Coordinates of C-alpha atoms in Angstrom, one line a residue:
M25 CA -17.6 14.1 35.0
A26 CA -14.2 14.3 33.3
K27 CA -13.1 17.3 31.2
I28 CA -11.7 16.7 27.7
C29 CA -8.4 18.2 28.8
E30 CA -7.9 15.1 31.0
V31 CA -7.6 12.9 27.9
V32 CA -5.7 15.2 25.6
K33 CA -2.1 16.6 25.8
V34 CA -1.2 19.6 23.7
N35 CA 2.4 20.1 22.7
T36 CA 2.4 23.9 22.4
G37 CA 6.1 24.2 21.8
Y38 CA 5.8 22.8 18.3
A39 CA 2.8 24.8 17.3
S40 CA 4.1 28.3 18.2
A41 CA 5.0 30.6 15.3
V42 CA 8.6 30.7 14.1
N43 CA 10.7 33.9 14.1
L44 CA 13.4 32.9 11.7
E45 CA 16.0 35.5 12.6
E46 CA 15.6 35.2 16.4
E47 CA 15.4 31.4 16.6
F48 CA 18.2 30.6 14.2
L49 CA 20.5 32.6 16.4
N50 CA 19.2 31.1 19.6
P51 CA 21.0 27.7 20.1
D52 CA 18.4 26.3 22.6
S53 CA 15.3 27.3 20.7
N54 CA 16.9 26.3 17.4
R55 CA 17.9 22.9 18.6
G56 CA 14.4 22.3 20.0
R57 CA 12.8 23.2 16.6
M58 CA 15.1 20.8 14.8
E59 CA 14.3 17.9 17.1
R60 CA 10.6 18.4 17.0
Y61 CA 10.3 19.1 13.3
Q62 CA 7.8 16.9 11.4
P63 CA 8.7 16.9 7.6
V64 CA 5.2 16.8 6.1
K65 CA 4.8 15.9 2.4
S66 CA 4.5 19.4 1.0
H67 CA 7.6 20.4 3.0
R68 CA 9.6 17.4 1.8
E69 CA 8.8 18.1 -1.8
A70 CA 9.8 21.7 -1.5
F71 CA 12.9 20.9 0.5
L72 CA 14.1 18.3 -2.1
R73 CA 13.5 20.8 -4.9
L74 CA 15.5 23.5 -3.1
T75 CA 18.4 21.2 -2.3
R76 CA 18.8 20.3 -6.0
S77 CA 20.0 23.9 -6.4
L78 CA 22.9 23.2 -4.2
E79 CA 24.4 20.7 -6.6
L80 CA 27.4 21.9 -8.6
G81 CA 26.9 23.1 -12.1
P82 CA 26.3 26.3 -14.1
S83 CA 22.9 27.9 -14.8
K84 CA 21.1 26.3 -11.8
D85 CA 17.8 27.8 -10.6
R86 CA 18.9 29.3 -7.3
C87 CA 16.2 32.0 -6.8
F88 CA 13.1 30.8 -5.1
L89 CA 9.9 32.0 -3.5
L90 CA 8.0 29.8 -1.0
T91 CA 4.4 30.7 -1.1
G92 CA 1.5 29.7 1.1
N93 CA -1.2 31.1 3.4
F94 CA -0.8 31.7 7.1
G95 CA 0.0 28.4 8.9
T96 CA 1.5 26.4 6.1
G97 CA 4.9 26.4 7.8
K98 CA 6.9 28.7 5.5
S99 CA 9.0 30.1 8.3
H100 CA 9.5 26.7 9.8
L101 CA 10.8 25.3 6.6
L102 CA 13.2 28.3 6.1
L103 CA 14.5 27.6 9.6
M104 CA 15.2 23.9 8.6
L105 CA 16.9 25.1 5.5
A106 CA 19.1 27.6 7.4
N107 CA 20.3 24.8 9.7
Y108 CA 20.8 22.3 6.9
L109 CA 23.0 24.8 5.0
H110 CA 24.8 26.2 8.1
N111 CA 25.8 22.7 9.3
T112 CA 27.4 19.6 7.8
S113 CA 25.6 16.3 8.1
D114 CA 27.7 15.0 11.0
Q115 CA 26.4 17.8 13.3
P116 CA 23.9 16.8 16.0
E117 CA 21.2 19.2 14.7
I118 CA 21.3 17.7 11.2
K119 CA 21.4 14.2 12.6
S120 CA 18.2 14.7 14.5
F121 CA 16.6 16.4 11.5
L122 CA 17.6 13.5 9.1
S123 CA 16.4 11.0 11.7
N124 CA 12.9 12.5 11.7
W125 CA 13.1 12.6 7.9
R126 CA 14.0 8.9 7.6
Q127 CA 10.9 7.9 9.5
V128 CA 8.6 9.2 6.7
D129 CA 10.9 9.2 3.6
P130 CA 13.9 6.9 4.0
D131 CA 14.7 6.8 0.3
S132 CA 16.0 10.4 0.0
V133 CA 18.0 10.5 3.3
D134 CA 21.2 9.3 1.8
R135 CA 21.2 12.0 -0.9
L136 CA 20.5 14.7 1.7
T137 CA 23.3 13.4 3.9
A138 CA 25.8 13.2 1.1
L139 CA 25.0 16.7 0.0
R140 CA 26.1 18.2 3.3
K141 CA 29.2 16.2 4.0
N142 CA 31.7 18.9 3.0
K143 CA 31.9 22.6 3.7
R144 CA 29.2 24.7 5.2
W145 CA 27.3 27.5 3.5
L146 CA 27.3 31.0 4.9
V147 CA 23.7 31.7 5.8
A148 CA 22.5 35.3 5.8
V149 CA 19.1 35.8 7.4
C150 CA 17.3 39.0 6.3
G151 CA 15.3 41.0 8.8
Y152 CA 12.0 42.4 7.8
G153 CA 9.5 45.1 8.9
T154 CA 11.8 48.0 8.3
N155 CA 11.6 50.8 5.7
D156 CA 15.0 49.9 4.3
D157 CA 15.4 48.9 0.6
F158 CA 16.0 45.3 -0.4
E159 CA 19.7 46.0 -1.1
E160 CA 20.3 47.5 2.3
V161 CA 18.6 44.6 4.1
V162 CA 20.5 42.0 2.1
L163 CA 23.9 43.6 2.6
R164 CA 23.3 44.1 6.3
S165 CA 22.3 40.4 6.7
I166 CA 25.6 39.4 5.1
M167 CA 27.6 41.8 7.3
D168 CA 25.8 40.4 10.4
A169 CA 26.5 36.8 9.4
C170 CA 30.2 37.6 9.1
G171 CA 30.3 39.5 12.5
P172 CA 32.2 38.4 15.6
D173 CA 29.0 37.0 17.2
R174 CA 28.3 34.7 14.2
E175 CA 31.0 33.5 11.8
N176 CA 33.8 36.0 12.8
F177 CA 34.8 35.9 9.2
E178 CA 36.9 38.9 7.9
G179 CA 36.4 38.0 4.3
I180 CA 33.7 40.7 4.0
L181 CA 36.5 43.3 4.7
D182 CA 37.9 42.6 1.3
T183 CA 34.8 44.0 -0.3
Q184 CA 35.0 47.1 2.0
Y185 CA 38.4 47.9 0.4
Q186 CA 36.8 47.8 -3.0
E187 CA 33.8 49.9 -1.8
A188 CA 36.2 52.5 -0.5
L189 CA 37.9 52.7 -3.9
R190 CA 34.5 52.9 -5.6
K191 CA 33.5 55.9 -3.4
L192 CA 36.8 57.7 -4.1
D193 CA 36.3 57.2 -7.9
T194 CA 32.6 58.4 -7.7
W195 CA 33.4 61.5 -5.7
E196 CA 36.3 62.4 -8.0
Q197 CA 34.2 61.9 -11.2
E198 CA 31.3 63.9 -9.8
E199 CA 33.6 66.8 -8.9
L200 CA 35.3 66.8 -12.3
A201 CA 31.9 66.7 -14.0
G202 CA 30.7 69.7 -11.9
T203 CA 27.8 67.8 -10.3
D204 CA 29.2 68.0 -6.8
R205 CA 29.2 71.7 -5.8
L206 CA 30.3 70.8 -2.2
R207 CA 33.6 69.4 -3.6
F208 CA 33.5 66.3 -1.4
Y209 CA 36.5 64.7 -3.0
T210 CA 38.7 67.7 -2.4
N211 CA 37.5 68.0 1.2
F212 CA 38.2 64.3 1.7
V213 CA 41.8 64.6 0.5
E214 CA 42.4 67.7 2.7
T215 CA 40.8 65.9 5.7
L216 CA 42.9 62.8 5.1
Q217 CA 46.2 64.7 5.0
E218 CA 45.2 66.6 8.1
M219 CA 44.4 63.4 10.0
E220 CA 47.0 61.1 8.5
P221 CA 49.9 63.2 7.2
D222 CA 51.8 60.2 5.9
Y223 CA 48.9 59.3 3.5
T224 CA 48.6 60.9 0.1
I225 CA 45.5 60.1 -1.9
A226 CA 47.7 58.1 -4.3
R227 CA 49.2 56.0 -1.5
L228 CA 45.8 55.5 0.1
R229 CA 44.5 54.1 -3.2
E230 CA 47.4 51.8 -3.7
E231 CA 47.2 50.4 -0.2
L232 CA 43.4 49.9 -0.4
K233 CA 44.0 47.9 -3.6
A234 CA 46.5 45.8 -1.6
H235 CA 44.0 45.3 1.2
H236 CA 46.2 47.0 3.9
G237 CA 44.2 47.4 7.1
P238 CA 45.7 50.8 8.1
A239 CA 44.6 52.3 4.8
L240 CA 41.0 51.2 5.4
A241 CA 41.2 52.6 8.9
A242 CA 42.5 55.9 7.5
F243 CA 39.7 56.1 4.9
K244 CA 37.0 55.4 7.6
G245 CA 38.5 58.0 9.9
A246 CA 38.4 60.8 7.3
F247 CA 34.9 59.7 6.2
K248 CA 33.6 59.9 9.7
K249 CA 35.1 63.3 10.3
L250 CA 33.5 64.7 7.2
L251 CA 30.2 62.9 7.9
P252 CA 30.0 62.5 11.7
T253 CA 26.4 61.3 11.6
E254 CA 27.0 58.5 9.1
D255 CA 29.0 55.2 9.2
F256 CA 30.9 54.0 6.2
R257 CA 29.0 51.1 4.6
F258 CA 28.5 49.5 1.3
G259 CA 26.7 51.5 -1.4
K260 CA 23.5 49.6 -2.0
K261 CA 23.7 50.3 -5.7
N262 CA 26.8 48.1 -5.8
M263 CA 25.2 45.1 -4.0
V264 CA 25.6 42.6 -6.8
E265 CA 29.3 43.5 -7.4
I266 CA 29.9 43.4 -3.7
I267 CA 28.4 39.8 -3.5
K268 CA 30.5 38.7 -6.5
E269 CA 33.7 40.0 -5.0
F270 CA 32.9 38.5 -1.6
T271 CA 32.0 35.0 -2.9
S272 CA 35.0 34.9 -5.3
S273 CA 37.7 35.6 -2.7
S274 CA 40.0 32.7 -1.9
E275 CA 39.2 33.1 1.8
F276 CA 35.5 32.6 1.1
K277 CA 36.1 29.6 -1.2
D278 CA 38.3 27.9 1.3
R279 CA 35.7 28.2 4.1
Y280 CA 32.2 28.0 2.4
E281 CA 30.4 26.0 -0.2
G282 CA 28.3 29.1 -1.1
L283 CA 26.2 32.0 0.2
A284 CA 22.5 31.4 1.1
I285 CA 20.3 34.5 1.6
L286 CA 17.0 33.7 3.3
F287 CA 14.3 36.3 3.4
D288 CA 11.1 35.6 5.4
E289 CA 8.1 37.8 4.8
F290 CA 9.5 39.0 1.4
G291 CA 6.0 40.1 0.5
Y292 CA 6.5 43.3 2.6
V293 CA 9.4 44.3 0.3
L294 CA 7.2 43.7 -2.8
E295 CA 4.0 45.2 -1.5
N296 CA 5.8 48.4 -0.5
R297 CA 8.0 48.3 -3.6
R298 CA 11.2 48.6 -1.8
I299 CA 13.3 47.1 -4.6
S300 CA 14.3 48.5 -8.0
L301 CA 14.0 46.7 -11.3
N302 CA 17.7 46.9 -12.2
I303 CA 18.8 45.6 -8.8
W304 CA 16.4 42.8 -8.9
Q305 CA 17.3 41.7 -12.4
S306 CA 21.1 41.7 -11.8
F307 CA 20.6 40.0 -8.4
A308 CA 18.4 37.2 -9.9
E309 CA 20.9 36.7 -12.7
L310 CA 23.7 36.4 -10.2
C311 CA 21.8 33.7 -8.4
N312 CA 20.4 31.8 -11.4
G313 CA 23.3 32.1 -13.9
G314 CA 26.1 32.3 -11.4
D315 CA 29.7 33.4 -12.0
M316 CA 32.3 30.7 -12.6
S317 CA 34.8 32.7 -10.6
S318 CA 32.7 32.8 -7.5
Q319 CA 30.9 30.4 -5.2
P320 CA 27.1 30.0 -5.8
C321 CA 24.6 32.4 -4.3
V322 CA 21.1 31.0 -3.4
F323 CA 18.2 33.3 -2.6
I324 CA 15.2 31.7 -0.8
A325 CA 12.3 33.9 0.2
A326 CA 8.8 33.3 1.6
A327 CA 5.6 35.3 1.1
H328 CA 1.9 34.8 1.4
K329 CA 1.1 35.4 -2.3
S330 CA 2.8 34.7 -5.7
F331 CA 5.3 37.1 -7.2
T332 CA 2.8 37.7 -10.0
N333 CA 0.2 38.8 -7.5
Y334 CA 2.5 41.3 -5.9
A335 CA 3.7 42.6 -9.3
R336 CA 0.1 43.3 -10.5
G337 CA -0.2 46.9 -11.5
W338 CA 3.6 47.4 -11.1
D339 CA 4.7 47.7 -14.7
D340 CA 8.4 47.3 -14.1
F341 CA 7.9 44.0 -12.4
A342 CA 5.0 42.5 -14.3
K343 CA 7.3 40.4 -16.4
E344 CA 9.8 39.4 -13.8
S345 CA 8.2 36.3 -12.3
G346 CA 10.2 34.1 -14.6
R347 CA 13.4 35.0 -12.7
I348 CA 12.2 33.5 -9.4
K349 CA 10.8 29.9 -9.1
E350 CA 7.7 29.7 -7.0
I351 CA 7.2 26.7 -4.7
P352 CA 3.7 26.6 -3.2
L353 CA 3.2 25.0 0.2
T354 CA -0.1 23.2 0.7
A355 CA -2.0 21.7 3.6
E356 CA -1.2 18.2 2.4
G357 CA 0.5 16.3 5.3
I358 CA -0.8 18.8 7.9
E359 CA -2.3 15.9 9.7
D360 CA 1.2 14.9 10.8
I361 CA 1.8 18.3 12.3
I362 CA -1.6 18.1 14.1
G363 CA -0.6 14.7 15.4
A364 CA 2.6 16.2 16.8
M365 CA 0.6 19.0 18.5
V366 CA -2.4 17.0 19.8
Q367 CA -1.8 13.8 21.7
P368 CA -4.9 11.8 22.8
L369 CA -4.1 10.0 26.1
T370 CA -5.7 6.6 25.1
D371 CA -4.3 4.8 28.2
S372 CA -5.9 7.2 30.6
P373 CA -8.8 6.0 32.8
A374 CA -11.2 8.6 31.4
W375 CA -10.5 7.5 27.8
I376 CA -10.9 3.8 28.6
S377 CA -14.2 4.4 30.5
E378 CA -15.9 7.1 28.4
I379 CA -14.4 7.3 24.9
A380 CA -13.3 3.7 24.1
P381 CA -16.9 2.4 24.3
R382 CA -17.9 5.0 21.8
E383 CA -15.0 4.8 19.3
N384 CA -17.4 3.4 16.7
V385 CA -18.5 7.0 16.3
L386 CA -14.9 8.1 15.4
N387 CA -14.5 5.1 13.2
G388 CA -17.5 6.0 11.2
F389 CA -16.4 9.5 10.1
A390 CA -14.1 8.2 7.3
A391 CA -17.0 7.3 5.1
E392 CA -18.5 10.8 5.2
C393 CA -15.0 12.3 4.6
R394 CA -14.7 10.2 1.5
R395 CA -18.2 11.2 0.3
L396 CA -17.3 14.9 0.8
Q397 CA -13.8 14.4 -0.8
I398 CA -12.1 16.1 2.2
F399 CA -8.6 14.9 3.2
D400 CA -8.6 13.2 -0.2
W401 CA -4.9 12.5 -0.1
L402 CA -5.5 10.0 2.7
D403 CA -7.2 6.6 2.5
A404 CA -10.1 5.7 4.9
P405 CA -7.9 3.9 7.5
A406 CA -5.5 6.9 7.6
I407 CA -8.4 9.3 8.0
T408 CA -9.7 7.3 11.0
E409 CA -6.2 7.1 12.6
K410 CA -4.9 10.6 11.9
I411 CA -7.9 12.8 11.6
S412 CA -10.8 11.2 13.6
K413 CA -8.8 9.7 16.4
G414 CA -5.4 11.5 16.1
A415 CA -6.9 15.0 16.3
Y416 CA -9.6 14.2 19.0
P417 CA -11.7 16.0 20.1
M418 CA -11.8 17.7 16.7
H419 CA -14.6 16.7 14.4
P420 CA -13.2 15.9 11.0
M421 CA -15.3 18.7 9.4
G422 CA -14.1 21.1 12.1
T423 CA -10.4 20.2 11.3
Y424 CA -11.0 20.6 7.5
C425 CA -12.7 23.9 7.9
L426 CA -10.0 25.1 10.2
L427 CA -7.4 24.5 7.6
E428 CA -9.5 26.1 4.8
L429 CA -10.4 29.2 6.9
A430 CA -6.8 29.7 7.9
R431 CA -6.0 29.6 4.2
E432 CA -8.8 31.9 3.1
I433 CA -9.2 34.4 5.9
G434 CA -6.4 33.7 8.4
S435 CA -3.8 36.1 9.7
N436 CA -0.6 35.8 11.7
N437 CA -2.6 35.4 14.8
R438 CA -5.2 33.1 13.3
T439 CA -3.6 29.9 11.9
A440 CA -4.0 26.2 12.5
F441 CA -0.8 26.5 14.6
T442 CA -2.2 29.3 16.8
F443 CA -5.5 27.5 17.1
F444 CA -3.8 24.6 18.8
S445 CA -1.0 26.4 20.5
S446 CA -3.0 29.1 22.4
E447 CA -2.9 28.3 26.2
D448 CA -5.6 30.9 26.9
D449 CA -8.6 28.7 27.9
S450 CA -10.8 31.8 28.2
E451 CA -10.6 32.6 24.4
P452 CA -13.9 31.4 22.9
G453 CA -13.4 29.1 19.9
S454 CA -9.8 28.1 20.7
F455 CA -8.8 24.5 21.2
S456 CA -7.6 25.2 24.7
W457 CA -11.0 26.9 25.6
F458 CA -12.9 23.9 24.2
I459 CA -11.0 21.1 26.0
H460 CA -10.9 23.0 29.4
N461 CA -14.5 24.1 29.5
N462 CA -16.3 21.0 28.2
D463 CA -16.9 17.5 29.5
I464 CA -16.1 14.5 27.5
L465 CA -19.7 13.5 27.2
D466 CA -22.8 15.5 26.1
G467 CA -25.4 13.3 27.7
Q468 CA -24.4 9.8 26.3
N469 CA -22.7 11.2 23.2
L470 CA -19.1 12.3 22.7
R471 CA -18.8 16.1 22.7
L472 CA -16.7 17.1 19.7
Y473 CA -15.3 20.4 18.4
T474 CA -17.7 21.1 15.5
A475 CA -17.3 23.5 12.6
D476 CA -19.7 26.1 14.0
L477 CA -17.3 26.9 16.8
L478 CA -14.8 28.2 14.3
A479 CA -17.0 31.3 13.8
Q480 CA -15.9 32.4 17.3
F481 CA -12.2 31.7 16.8
F482 CA -12.2 33.7 13.5
A483 CA -14.7 36.3 14.7
R484 CA -12.4 39.3 14.0
E485 CA -11.6 38.0 10.5
M486 CA -15.3 37.2 9.7
T487 CA -16.4 40.8 9.1
T488 CA -17.2 42.7 6.0
T489 CA -14.7 45.4 7.1
N490 CA -11.8 43.0 6.7
K491 CA -9.9 44.5 3.8
E492 CA -8.0 41.3 3.1
L493 CA -11.1 39.4 2.1
R494 CA -11.8 38.4 -1.5
D495 CA -15.1 39.8 -2.8
E496 CA -16.7 36.4 -2.9
L497 CA -16.0 35.8 0.7
R498 CA -17.1 39.3 1.8
K499 CA -20.5 38.6 0.1
I500 CA -20.9 35.4 2.1
I501 CA -20.1 37.2 5.4
A502 CA -22.5 40.1 4.4
N503 CA -25.3 37.6 3.9
Y504 CA -24.5 36.1 7.3
E505 CA -24.6 39.5 9.0
A506 CA -27.9 40.2 7.3
S507 CA -29.4 37.0 8.6
L508 CA -28.2 37.9 12.2
R509 CA -29.9 41.3 11.9
E510 CA -33.2 39.8 10.7
L511 CA -33.1 37.2 13.5
Q512 CA -32.5 39.9 16.1
K513 CA -35.4 41.9 14.7
L514 CA -37.6 38.9 15.0
K515 CA -36.5 38.2 18.6
G516 CA -37.1 41.9 19.4
S517 CA -40.7 41.7 18.1
G518 CA -41.4 38.6 20.2
L519 CA -42.3 36.6 17.1
A520 CA -39.3 34.3 17.0
G521 CA -40.8 31.6 19.1
E522 CA -38.9 29.2 21.3
A523 CA -37.4 27.2 18.4
L524 CA -35.7 30.2 16.7
S525 CA -34.7 31.8 20.1
G526 CA -32.4 28.9 21.2
P527 CA -28.7 28.4 20.8
E528 CA -29.3 25.8 18.0
T529 CA -30.3 28.6 15.6
T530 CA -27.0 30.5 16.3
S531 CA -25.0 27.3 15.7
L532 CA -26.9 26.6 12.5
L533 CA -26.2 30.0 11.1
R534 CA -22.6 29.8 12.1
V535 CA -22.0 26.4 10.5
I536 CA -23.6 27.5 7.3
L537 CA -21.2 30.5 7.2
V538 CA -18.2 28.4 8.0
L539 CA -19.0 25.7 5.4
Q540 CA -19.6 28.3 2.7
L541 CA -16.3 30.1 3.5
A542 CA -14.5 26.7 3.4
G543 CA -16.0 25.9 0.0
V544 CA -18.2 23.1 1.2
P545 CA -21.8 23.0 -0.1
A546 CA -24.1 23.8 2.8
T547 CA -26.6 21.0 2.1
S548 CA -28.7 19.5 4.9
D549 CA -26.6 16.3 5.0
N550 CA -23.3 18.4 5.2
I551 CA -24.7 20.6 7.9
A552 CA -25.8 17.6 9.9
F553 CA -22.4 16.0 9.6
A554 CA -20.6 19.3 10.4
L555 CA -22.6 19.6 13.6
S556 CA -22.3 15.9 14.4
R557 CA -26.0 15.5 14.4
T558 CA -26.6 12.7 11.9
A559 CA -29.1 10.7 13.9
A560 CA -32.5 10.6 12.2
R561 CA -34.2 12.6 14.9
D562 CA -31.5 15.2 14.9
Q563 CA -31.6 15.6 11.1
K564 CA -35.4 16.0 11.2
N565 CA -35.1 18.8 13.8
L566 CA -32.4 20.5 11.7
E567 CA -34.6 20.4 8.6
S568 CA -37.5 21.8 10.6
L569 CA -35.3 24.7 11.9
L570 CA -34.0 25.4 8.4
G571 CA -37.5 25.6 7.1
A572 CA -38.5 28.0 9.8
L573 CA -35.5 30.3 9.1
K574 CA -36.4 30.3 5.4
E575 CA -40.1 31.0 6.1
K576 CA -39.2 34.0 8.4
K577 CA -36.8 35.3 5.6
I578 CA -33.8 34.9 7.9
L579 CA -32.2 32.5 5.4
F580 CA -33.0 33.5 1.8
L581 CA -31.2 30.6 0.3
A582 CA -31.9 27.8 2.8
P583 CA -29.8 24.6 2.1

């Protein structure tokens, strides 16, 4: 008998998680992402809103936070934005991106094309996962973007001259005020004259103001001799002034339309409070209000929660959410991404002989989806085409609960993308495991991936020890764990009987758990649909099993 994997092709390349910094800098990986990208509805709406900030004019909103749970495609969208800003619309990467866009939303393509006909933006991609402050990460990302391996743009050196002058002023003022007991300014002057006899401090200042390269080299040499373990770099407290100077230079204006700073996983900065209020306020004002003397600066970050959520209990930031515009990403349109990942092979012999004669089962799911109001952004024909058939062998309730569990209890390793992309067919509950270890038919019926199986895929997340759970969800899982303990006691006592000892009981408890976590009422009808056991005989057996579980006090609130 044929396995399900013989009638389904999985395009894992699209489904894998995006590492923004690595893939943007890898031409082959980046090009592949651009070509395969499916602009789903929530992404298109966010993208169009973000691109409005690129249009010329003062006081534009140019400080944004993309929010969404694991698997909503935040990093993927940031990668598309990075490419869109980095290239003009005549470049191959943008042409393929706009071609994909035209297939689903032709009306807005002309505007997107026209917006990128002129100069490129300088795109600075921030790294994350370090202990560095926000300012240090941002300045480093700009320096890296200007480096010889990227833009090879020396315009950033102009701000280094200004930074050297600022340091000289600061050291001198601290020494005059008596706050620098080590007399760093005096030591610097003596070291400079020792290393570069032709340079007085006055001449050094004049030539730094004139942006003379030898003067900057002399400053760096003396700095390194005094502080051999440190490299001269921008003072992070001066970040906003540095960006202003950088983007207002004639060299920058001649070459770039503006500066775009993209920060994936920005939540780590907020959670660990690696940013000061003053820096944030001045930076957000720079982005939103702009400076008529400089090119625009756009900040686009991504996080799992809202800015307000991160700022809770953080007095300094509690009122700062108004400075950054939140753009939430939803699951709407995810069916198109699933369609790009899962490809039923409807022309294969096994499909024609075993599935085609039973397609009435798949065609009938739309009515139940409408009753349950799941996938309510789709009409009945679209549910049939994109969910029931397009995601085969996923049962529609299995797909819906997958999306909801990824939103509620998911993690980086447990998303709708990783569910489909995993190639490990030994991992219980994964899509690969199901299609490689199951036949197309269960007797004379289609074997489908039902919602109860998700309890295996999300097993590590479905525990009361999971600190990320909301209290309401932890209570649901606690009730499930209590039911399992009671069932085990009953089996140990030999009083469970044949009915309660079989795998049907485990599936029933799991599906109730999954439905409750997904916010679906665990009624008898919904359970039957979720398990794909809607025949009258199957429903009668389910109701009998539910009654037995309630009688034995394994389920205290039987559906």
